Short mmCIF file of C-alpha atoms and ligand atoms in Angstrom, two decimals:
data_model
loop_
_atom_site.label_atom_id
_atom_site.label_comp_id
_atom_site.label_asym_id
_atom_site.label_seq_id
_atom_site.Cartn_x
_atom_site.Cartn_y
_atom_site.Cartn_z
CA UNK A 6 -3.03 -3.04 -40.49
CA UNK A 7 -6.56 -2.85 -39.08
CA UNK A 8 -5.83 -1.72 -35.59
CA UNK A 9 -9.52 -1.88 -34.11
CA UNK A 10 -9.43 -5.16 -35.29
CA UNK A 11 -6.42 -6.00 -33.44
CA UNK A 12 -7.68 -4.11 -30.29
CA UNK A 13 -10.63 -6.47 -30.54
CA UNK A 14 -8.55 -9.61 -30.29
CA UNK A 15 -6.05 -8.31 -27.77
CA UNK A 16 -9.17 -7.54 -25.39
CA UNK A 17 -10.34 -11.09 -26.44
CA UNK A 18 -7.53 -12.78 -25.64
CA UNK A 19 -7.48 -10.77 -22.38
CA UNK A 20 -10.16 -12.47 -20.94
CA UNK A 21 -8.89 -15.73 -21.63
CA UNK A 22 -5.47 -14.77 -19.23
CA UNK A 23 -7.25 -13.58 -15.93
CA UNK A 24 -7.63 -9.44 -17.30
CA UNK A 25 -10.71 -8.31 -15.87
CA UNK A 26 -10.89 -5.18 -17.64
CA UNK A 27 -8.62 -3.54 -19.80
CA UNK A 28 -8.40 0.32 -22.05
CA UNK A 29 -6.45 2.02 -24.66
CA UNK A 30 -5.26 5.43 -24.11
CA UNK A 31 -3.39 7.94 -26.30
CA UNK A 32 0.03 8.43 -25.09
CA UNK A 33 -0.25 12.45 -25.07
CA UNK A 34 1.37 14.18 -21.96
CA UNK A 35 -0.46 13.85 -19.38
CA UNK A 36 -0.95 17.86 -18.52
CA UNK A 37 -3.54 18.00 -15.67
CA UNK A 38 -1.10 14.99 -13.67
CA UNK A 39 1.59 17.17 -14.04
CA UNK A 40 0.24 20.10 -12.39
CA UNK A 41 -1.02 18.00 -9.56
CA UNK A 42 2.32 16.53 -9.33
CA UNK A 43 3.70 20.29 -9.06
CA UNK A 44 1.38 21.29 -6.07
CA UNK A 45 2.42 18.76 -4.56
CA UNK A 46 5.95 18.95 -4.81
CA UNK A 47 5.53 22.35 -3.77
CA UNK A 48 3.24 21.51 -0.74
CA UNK A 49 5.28 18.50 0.14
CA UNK A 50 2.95 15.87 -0.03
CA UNK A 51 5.08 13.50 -1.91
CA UNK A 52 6.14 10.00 -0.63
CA UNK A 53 9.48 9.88 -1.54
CA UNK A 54 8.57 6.55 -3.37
CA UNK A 55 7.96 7.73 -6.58
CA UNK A 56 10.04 8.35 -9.88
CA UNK A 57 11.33 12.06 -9.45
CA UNK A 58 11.66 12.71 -12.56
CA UNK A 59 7.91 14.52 -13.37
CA UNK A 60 8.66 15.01 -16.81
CA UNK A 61 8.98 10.93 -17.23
CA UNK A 62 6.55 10.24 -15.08
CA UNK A 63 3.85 12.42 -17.57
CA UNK A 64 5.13 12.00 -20.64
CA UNK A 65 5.32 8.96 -22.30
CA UNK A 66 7.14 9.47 -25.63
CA UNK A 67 10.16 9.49 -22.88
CA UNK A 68 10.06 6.14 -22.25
CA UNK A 69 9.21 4.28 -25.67
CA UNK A 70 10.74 5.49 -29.12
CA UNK A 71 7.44 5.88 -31.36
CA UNK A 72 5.23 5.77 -28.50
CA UNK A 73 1.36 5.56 -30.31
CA UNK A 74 -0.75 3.88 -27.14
CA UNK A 75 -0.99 2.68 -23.73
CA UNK A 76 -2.92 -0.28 -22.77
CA UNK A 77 -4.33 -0.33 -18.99
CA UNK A 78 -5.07 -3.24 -17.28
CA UNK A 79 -6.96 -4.33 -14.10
CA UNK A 80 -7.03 -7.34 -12.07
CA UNK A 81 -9.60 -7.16 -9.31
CA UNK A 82 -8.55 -8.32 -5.91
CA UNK A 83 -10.66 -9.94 -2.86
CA UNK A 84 -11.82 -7.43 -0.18
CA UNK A 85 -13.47 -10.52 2.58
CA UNK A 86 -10.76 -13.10 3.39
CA UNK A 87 -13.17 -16.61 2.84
CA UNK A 88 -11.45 -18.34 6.03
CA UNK A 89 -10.90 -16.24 8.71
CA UNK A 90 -8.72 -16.89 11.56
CA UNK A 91 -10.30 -18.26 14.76
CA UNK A 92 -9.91 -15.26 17.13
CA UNK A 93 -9.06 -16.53 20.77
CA UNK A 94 -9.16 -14.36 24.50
CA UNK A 95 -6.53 -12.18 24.55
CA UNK A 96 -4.66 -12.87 21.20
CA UNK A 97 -3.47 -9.58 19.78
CA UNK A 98 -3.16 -9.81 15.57
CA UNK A 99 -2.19 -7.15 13.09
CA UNK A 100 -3.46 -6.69 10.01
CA UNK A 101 -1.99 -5.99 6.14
CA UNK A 102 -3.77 -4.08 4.28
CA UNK A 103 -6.05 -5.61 1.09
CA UNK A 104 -3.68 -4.72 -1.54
CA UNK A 105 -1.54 -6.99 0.30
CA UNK A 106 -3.10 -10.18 0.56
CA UNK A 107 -1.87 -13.38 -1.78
CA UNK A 108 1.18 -13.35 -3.59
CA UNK A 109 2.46 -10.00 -4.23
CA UNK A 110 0.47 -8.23 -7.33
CA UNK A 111 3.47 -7.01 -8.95
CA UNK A 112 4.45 -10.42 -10.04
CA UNK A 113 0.91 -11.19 -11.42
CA UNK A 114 0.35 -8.41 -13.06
CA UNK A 115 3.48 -8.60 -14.78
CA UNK A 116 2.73 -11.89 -15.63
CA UNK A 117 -0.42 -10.95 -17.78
CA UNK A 118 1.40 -8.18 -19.41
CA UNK A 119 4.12 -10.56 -20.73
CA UNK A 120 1.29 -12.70 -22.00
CA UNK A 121 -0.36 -9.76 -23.59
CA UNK A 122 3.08 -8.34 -24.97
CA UNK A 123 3.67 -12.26 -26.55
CA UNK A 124 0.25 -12.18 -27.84
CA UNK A 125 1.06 -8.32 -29.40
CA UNK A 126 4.27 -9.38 -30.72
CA UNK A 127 2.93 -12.95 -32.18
CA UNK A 128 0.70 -10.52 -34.51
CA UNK A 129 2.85 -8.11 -34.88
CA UNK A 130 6.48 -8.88 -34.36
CA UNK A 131 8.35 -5.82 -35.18
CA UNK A 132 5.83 -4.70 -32.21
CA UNK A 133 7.53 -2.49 -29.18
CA UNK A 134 6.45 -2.53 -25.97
CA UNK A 135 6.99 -1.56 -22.54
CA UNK A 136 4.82 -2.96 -19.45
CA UNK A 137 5.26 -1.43 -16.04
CA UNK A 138 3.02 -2.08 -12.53
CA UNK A 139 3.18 0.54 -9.92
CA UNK A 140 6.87 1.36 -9.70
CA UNK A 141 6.87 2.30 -13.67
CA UNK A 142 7.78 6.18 -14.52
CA UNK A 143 3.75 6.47 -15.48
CA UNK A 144 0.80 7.17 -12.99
CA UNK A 145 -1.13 4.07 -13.25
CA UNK A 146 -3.68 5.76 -12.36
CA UNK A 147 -3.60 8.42 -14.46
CA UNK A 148 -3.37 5.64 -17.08
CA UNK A 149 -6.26 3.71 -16.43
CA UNK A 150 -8.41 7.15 -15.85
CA UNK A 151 -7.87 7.83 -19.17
CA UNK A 152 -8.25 4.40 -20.75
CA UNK A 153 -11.78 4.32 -19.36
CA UNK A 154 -10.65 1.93 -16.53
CA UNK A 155 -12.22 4.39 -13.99
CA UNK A 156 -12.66 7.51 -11.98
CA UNK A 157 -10.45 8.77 -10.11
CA UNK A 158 -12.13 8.85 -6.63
CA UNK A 159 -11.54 11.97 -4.11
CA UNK A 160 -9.65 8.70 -2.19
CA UNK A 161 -7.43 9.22 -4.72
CA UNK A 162 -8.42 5.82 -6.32
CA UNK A 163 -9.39 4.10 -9.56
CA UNK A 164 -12.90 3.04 -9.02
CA UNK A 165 -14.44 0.61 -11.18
CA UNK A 166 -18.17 0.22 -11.53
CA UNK A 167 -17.54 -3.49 -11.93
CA UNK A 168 -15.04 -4.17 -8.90
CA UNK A 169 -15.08 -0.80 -6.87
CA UNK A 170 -11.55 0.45 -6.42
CA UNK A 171 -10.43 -3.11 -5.61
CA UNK A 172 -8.32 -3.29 -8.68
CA UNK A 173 -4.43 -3.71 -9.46
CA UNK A 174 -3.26 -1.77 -12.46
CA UNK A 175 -0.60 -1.78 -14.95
CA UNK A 176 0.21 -0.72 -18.39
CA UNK A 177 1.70 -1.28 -21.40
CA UNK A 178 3.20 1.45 -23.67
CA UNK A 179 3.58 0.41 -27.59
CA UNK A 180 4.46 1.67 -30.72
CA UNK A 181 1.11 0.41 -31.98
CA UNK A 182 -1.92 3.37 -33.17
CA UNK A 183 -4.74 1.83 -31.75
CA UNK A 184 -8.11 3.96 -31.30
CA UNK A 185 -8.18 5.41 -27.54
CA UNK A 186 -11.43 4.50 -25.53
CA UNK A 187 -13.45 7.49 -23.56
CA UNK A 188 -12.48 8.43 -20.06
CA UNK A 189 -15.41 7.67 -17.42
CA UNK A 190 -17.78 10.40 -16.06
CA UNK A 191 -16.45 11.61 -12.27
CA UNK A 192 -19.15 9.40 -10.38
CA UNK A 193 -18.32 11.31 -7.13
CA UNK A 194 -20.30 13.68 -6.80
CA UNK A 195 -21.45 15.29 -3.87
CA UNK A 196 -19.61 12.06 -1.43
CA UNK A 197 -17.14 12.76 0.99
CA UNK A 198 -17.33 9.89 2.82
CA UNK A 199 -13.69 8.75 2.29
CA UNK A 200 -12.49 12.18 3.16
CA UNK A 201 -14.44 11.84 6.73
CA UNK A 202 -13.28 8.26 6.96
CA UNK A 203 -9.58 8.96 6.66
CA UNK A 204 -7.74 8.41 10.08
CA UNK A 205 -5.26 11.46 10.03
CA UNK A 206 -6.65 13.78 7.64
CA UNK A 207 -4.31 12.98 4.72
CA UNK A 208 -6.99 13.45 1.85
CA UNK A 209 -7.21 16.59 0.85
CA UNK A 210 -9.80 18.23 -1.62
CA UNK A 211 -9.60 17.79 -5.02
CA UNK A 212 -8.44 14.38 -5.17
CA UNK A 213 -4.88 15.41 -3.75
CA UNK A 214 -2.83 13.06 -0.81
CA UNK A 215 -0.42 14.17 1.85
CA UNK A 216 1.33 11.19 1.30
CA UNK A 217 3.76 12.67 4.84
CA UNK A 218 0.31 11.87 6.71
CA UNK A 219 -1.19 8.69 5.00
CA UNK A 220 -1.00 5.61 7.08
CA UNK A 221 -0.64 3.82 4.39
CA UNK A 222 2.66 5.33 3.62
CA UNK A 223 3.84 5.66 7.03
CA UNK A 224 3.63 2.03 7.64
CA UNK A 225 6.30 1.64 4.70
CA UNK A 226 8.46 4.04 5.88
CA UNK A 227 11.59 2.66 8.14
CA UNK A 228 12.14 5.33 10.67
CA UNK A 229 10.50 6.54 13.91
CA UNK A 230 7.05 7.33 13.04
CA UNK A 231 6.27 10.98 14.39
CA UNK A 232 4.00 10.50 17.25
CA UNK A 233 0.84 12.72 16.33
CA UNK A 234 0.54 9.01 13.58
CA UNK A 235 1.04 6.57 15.87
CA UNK A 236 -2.38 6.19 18.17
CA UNK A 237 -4.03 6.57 14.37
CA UNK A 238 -2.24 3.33 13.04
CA UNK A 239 -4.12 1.11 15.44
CA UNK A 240 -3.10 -2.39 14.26
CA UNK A 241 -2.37 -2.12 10.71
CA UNK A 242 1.48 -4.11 9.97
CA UNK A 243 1.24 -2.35 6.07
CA UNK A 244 -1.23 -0.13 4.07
CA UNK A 245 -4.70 1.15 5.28
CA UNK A 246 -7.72 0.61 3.52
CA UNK A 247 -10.25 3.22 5.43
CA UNK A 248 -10.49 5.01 2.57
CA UNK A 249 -11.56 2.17 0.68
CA UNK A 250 -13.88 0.58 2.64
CA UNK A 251 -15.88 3.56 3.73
CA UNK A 252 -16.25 4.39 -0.09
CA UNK A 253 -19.94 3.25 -1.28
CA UNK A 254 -19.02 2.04 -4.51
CA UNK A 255 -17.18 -0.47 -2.89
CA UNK A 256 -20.28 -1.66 -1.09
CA UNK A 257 -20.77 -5.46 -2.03
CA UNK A 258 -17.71 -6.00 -3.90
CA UNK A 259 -15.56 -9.04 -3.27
CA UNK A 260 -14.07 -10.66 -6.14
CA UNK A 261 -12.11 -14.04 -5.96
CA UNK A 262 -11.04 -14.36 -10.05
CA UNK A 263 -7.17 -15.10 -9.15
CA UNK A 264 -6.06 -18.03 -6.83
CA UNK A 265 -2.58 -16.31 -6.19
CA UNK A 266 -4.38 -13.10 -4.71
CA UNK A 267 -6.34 -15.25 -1.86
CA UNK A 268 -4.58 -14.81 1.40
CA UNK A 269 -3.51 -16.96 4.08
CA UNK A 270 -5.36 -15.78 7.20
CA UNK A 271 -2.80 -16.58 9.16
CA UNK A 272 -0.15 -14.37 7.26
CA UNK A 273 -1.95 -11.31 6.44
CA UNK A 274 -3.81 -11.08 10.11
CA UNK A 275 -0.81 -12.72 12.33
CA UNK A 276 -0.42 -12.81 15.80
CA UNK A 277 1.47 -9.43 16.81
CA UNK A 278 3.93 -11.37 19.60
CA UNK A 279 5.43 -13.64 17.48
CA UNK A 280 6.59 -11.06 14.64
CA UNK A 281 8.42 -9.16 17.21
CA UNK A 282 10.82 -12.31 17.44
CA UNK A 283 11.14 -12.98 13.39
CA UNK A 284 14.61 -13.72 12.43
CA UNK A 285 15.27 -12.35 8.80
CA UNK A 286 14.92 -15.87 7.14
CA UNK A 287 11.90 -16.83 9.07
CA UNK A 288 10.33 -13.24 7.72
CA UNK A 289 11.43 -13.66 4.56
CA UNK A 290 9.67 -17.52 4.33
CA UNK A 291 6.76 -16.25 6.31
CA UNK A 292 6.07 -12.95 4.46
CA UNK A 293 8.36 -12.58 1.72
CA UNK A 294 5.69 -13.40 -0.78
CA UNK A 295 3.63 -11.00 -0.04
CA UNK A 296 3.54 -6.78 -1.23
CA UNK A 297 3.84 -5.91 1.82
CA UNK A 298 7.12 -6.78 3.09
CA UNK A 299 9.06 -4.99 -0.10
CA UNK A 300 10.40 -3.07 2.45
CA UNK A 301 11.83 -6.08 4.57
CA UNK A 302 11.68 -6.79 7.99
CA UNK A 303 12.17 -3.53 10.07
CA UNK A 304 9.27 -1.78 9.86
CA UNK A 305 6.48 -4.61 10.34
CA UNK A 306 8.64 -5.33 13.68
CA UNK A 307 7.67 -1.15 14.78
CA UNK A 308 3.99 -1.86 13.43
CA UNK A 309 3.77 -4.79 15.09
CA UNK A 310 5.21 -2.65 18.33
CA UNK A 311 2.31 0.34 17.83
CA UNK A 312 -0.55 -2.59 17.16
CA UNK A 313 1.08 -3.70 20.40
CA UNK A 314 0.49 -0.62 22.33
CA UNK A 315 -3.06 0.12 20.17
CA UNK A 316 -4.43 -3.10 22.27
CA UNK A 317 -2.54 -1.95 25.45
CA UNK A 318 -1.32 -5.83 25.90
CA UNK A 319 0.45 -6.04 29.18
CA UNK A 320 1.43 -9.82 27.97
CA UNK A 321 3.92 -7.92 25.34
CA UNK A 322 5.49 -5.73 28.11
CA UNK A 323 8.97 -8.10 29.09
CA UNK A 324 9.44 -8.92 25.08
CA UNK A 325 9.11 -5.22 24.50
CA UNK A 326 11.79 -4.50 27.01
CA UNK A 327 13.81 -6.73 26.44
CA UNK A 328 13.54 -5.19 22.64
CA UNK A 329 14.53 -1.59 24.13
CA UNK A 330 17.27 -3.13 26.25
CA UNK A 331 18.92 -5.13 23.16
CA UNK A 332 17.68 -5.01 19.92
CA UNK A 333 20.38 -3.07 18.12
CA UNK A 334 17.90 -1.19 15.29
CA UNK A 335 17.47 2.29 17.11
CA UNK A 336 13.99 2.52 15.67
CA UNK A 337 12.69 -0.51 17.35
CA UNK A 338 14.08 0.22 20.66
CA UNK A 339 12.33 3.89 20.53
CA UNK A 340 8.92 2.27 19.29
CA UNK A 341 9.21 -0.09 21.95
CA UNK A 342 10.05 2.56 24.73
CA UNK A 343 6.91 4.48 23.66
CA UNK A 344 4.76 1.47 23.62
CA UNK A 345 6.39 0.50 27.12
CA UNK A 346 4.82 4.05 28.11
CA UNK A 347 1.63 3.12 26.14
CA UNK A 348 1.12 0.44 28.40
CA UNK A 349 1.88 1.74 31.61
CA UNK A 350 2.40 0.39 35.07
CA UNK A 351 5.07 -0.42 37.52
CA UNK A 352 6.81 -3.02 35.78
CA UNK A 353 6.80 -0.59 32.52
CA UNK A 354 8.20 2.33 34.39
CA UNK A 355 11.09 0.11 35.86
CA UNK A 356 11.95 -1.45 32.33
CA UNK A 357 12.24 2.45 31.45
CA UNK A 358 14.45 3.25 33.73
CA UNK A 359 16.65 0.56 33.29
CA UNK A 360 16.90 1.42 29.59
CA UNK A 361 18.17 5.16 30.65
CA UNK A 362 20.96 3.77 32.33
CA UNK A 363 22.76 2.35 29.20
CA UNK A 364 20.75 4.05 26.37
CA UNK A 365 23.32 6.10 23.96
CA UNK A 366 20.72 7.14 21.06
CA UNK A 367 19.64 10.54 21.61
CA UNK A 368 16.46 10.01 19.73
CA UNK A 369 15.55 6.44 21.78
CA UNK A 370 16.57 8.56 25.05
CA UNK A 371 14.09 10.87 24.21
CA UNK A 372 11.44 8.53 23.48
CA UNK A 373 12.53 7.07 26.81
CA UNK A 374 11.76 9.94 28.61
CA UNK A 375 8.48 10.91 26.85
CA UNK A 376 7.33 7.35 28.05
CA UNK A 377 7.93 8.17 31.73
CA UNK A 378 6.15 11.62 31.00
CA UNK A 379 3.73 9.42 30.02
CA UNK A 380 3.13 7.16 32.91
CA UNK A 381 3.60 9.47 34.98
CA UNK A 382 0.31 11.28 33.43
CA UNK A 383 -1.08 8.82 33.99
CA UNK A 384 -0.95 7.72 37.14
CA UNK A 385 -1.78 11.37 38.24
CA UNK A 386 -4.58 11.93 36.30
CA UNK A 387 -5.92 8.62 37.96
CA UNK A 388 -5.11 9.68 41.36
FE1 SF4 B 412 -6.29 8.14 4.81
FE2 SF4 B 412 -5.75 5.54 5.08
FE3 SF4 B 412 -6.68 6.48 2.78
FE4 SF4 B 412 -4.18 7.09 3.57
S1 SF4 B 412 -4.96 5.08 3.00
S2 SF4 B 412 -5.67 8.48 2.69
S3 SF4 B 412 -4.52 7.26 5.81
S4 SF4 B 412 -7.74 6.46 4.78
FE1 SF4 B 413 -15.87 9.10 -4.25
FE2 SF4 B 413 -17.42 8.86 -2.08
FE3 SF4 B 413 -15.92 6.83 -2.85
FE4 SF4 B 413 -14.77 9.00 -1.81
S1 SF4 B 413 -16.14 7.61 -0.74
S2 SF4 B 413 -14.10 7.90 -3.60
S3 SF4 B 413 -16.10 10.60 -2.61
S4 SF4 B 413 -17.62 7.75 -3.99
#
């Protein structure tokens, strides 16, 4: 079998199914991602999300008998929304982050890898293959770095020249020998700018992330958010793109290739009230399509609550306490008790109180009371 000849059709037919780019690595461990992974198990930087098992995650003769290559693929993804929503006085919208926006990227992606795997296996039937996107055992970074995808940026992204780091990956292990292509040159350099950008300090040198500090993690996570985070979230419902945007490469790039990644203004920049009152079938038909709400409904509700408090809307202040008086999820009644706080005021303080009265949740009755601290600050550093 002439495998370069086969690697030249398979990229062939990739353009032909919406790939923008794709790379063949060997499927040797992947040594350097394994000592990263280490350090930061060790240093606790790890977001709980991943597969903890290291040893899968870097080597992948684990995960496909006869492993011989990987294939990386990227999809870029728009960065500018072409419609944008009409902004009117005193309307208060959150925001989901890029990697968010059209229908969620898992299900595309793994819809060009089954293409590519029928195309494999239509040449080769006795073919094996494994695809995976994000959740997989492999990096897919680490994959596409060494497919010749990209760099890996000190954001801790795959950057592109093409399409900046505005790219979805995914990869396909197979038992098939095809020559690797070259890893890219580190176009870095001497840049720091996403490291200056970064809201909370959660890059650190050496193209490491404290995922416990990324907003971008934080915004998935379902419980309180510690409150050194939450000023720094501002008004984003999932993900954070800082990093992304401040990063020069990405200067100019806005790709619209894929239908099913343009967003819905309207859905990915909402109006912050109205999510606070979702019932779980109007969030599922609203935002179920979409990456972001993988984690359900819960912890867009206490983004939407910090966005809330970010804009300091007094308009929000008798939905949020009614949310502290009955919502029965502990975590939004102590996000909205601190964004009561946020807020301030008389009405605020008397909401507050109230809430002490019948509060039983030692956590909420502490956010309670660091809200009146609050106020009270407040009103005394004003007087
Ligand atoms: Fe920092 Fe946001 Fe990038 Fe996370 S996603 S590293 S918080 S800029
Ligand atoms: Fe690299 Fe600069 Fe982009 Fe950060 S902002 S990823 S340092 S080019």
């Amino acid at each position: 079998m002439d495998y370069q000849k086969l690697k030249d059709e398979i990229i062939e037919y990739s353009k032909t199914i919406g790939i923008d780019k794709i790379g063949f690595a060997s499927t040797s461990t992947f040594d350097e991602l394994k000592n990263r992974l280490l350090r930061q198990q060790e240093l606790g930087y790890q977001s709980g999300f991943e597969e903890p098992d290291i040893e899968k995650r870097v080597n992948p003769a684990l995960l496909l008998d006869e492993a011989r290559s990987i294939i990386a693929i990227a999809l870029a993804y728009p960065s500018k929304m072409r419609i944008r929503v009409e902004s009117k006085k005193g309307e208060r919208r959150g925001i989901f982050s890029r990697a968010s926006w059209g229908i969620d990227y898992h299900v595309i992606l793994r819809d060009r890898l089954l293409k590519l795997e029928q195309f494999i296996q239509s040449k080769i039937p006795e073919a094996r293959v494994k695809s995976m996107v994000d959740t997989g055992e492999l990096s897919d970074r680490a994959v596409a770095e060494r497919a010749g995808i990209g760099w890996s940026g000190k954001n801790c992204a795959i950057i592109t020249p093409e399409f900046g780091s505005y790219v979805y990956l995914g990869e396909m292990i197979t038992n098939l020998p095809f020559p690797a292509d070259e890893p890219m040159e580190d176009r870095c350099g001497s840049c720091t700018k996403c490291l200056e950008a970064c809201p909370t300090g959660a890059l650190v040198q050496g193209g490491q992330i404290n995922a416990q500090k990324c907003i971008s993690f934080l915004t998935q996570t379902k419980d309180l958010i510690p409150v050194e985070y939450r000023d720094k979230i501002g008004n984003r419902l999932y993900g954070c793109d800082s990093c992304q945007t401040a990063c020069p490469e990405n200067k100019g790039k806005d790709f619209h290739f894929h239908e099913e990644m343009e967003p819905n203004p309207e859905e990915i920049k909402p109006l912050l009230k109205p999510v606070l009152a979702l019932s779980n079938r109007e969030f599922k038909t609203k935002f179920g399509y979409l990456a972001g709400a993988w984690r359900g409904k819960k912890p867009i509700q206490r983004n939407a609550i910090i966005a809330l408090a970010h804009f300091k809307d007094e308009s929000a202040l008798e939905d949020l306490i009614n949310l502290l008086k009955e919502d029965t999820r502990s975590v939004i009644r102590g996000t909205s008790a601190w964004a009561i706080g946020k807020i301030g005021g008389q009405r605020a303080k008397e909401g507050l109180e109230q809430a002490t009265e019948f509060e039983q949740d030692p956590n909420v009755q502490q956010e309670i009371q660091h809200a009146l601290e609050m106020i009270l600050k407040n009103k005394t550093s004003k007087s």
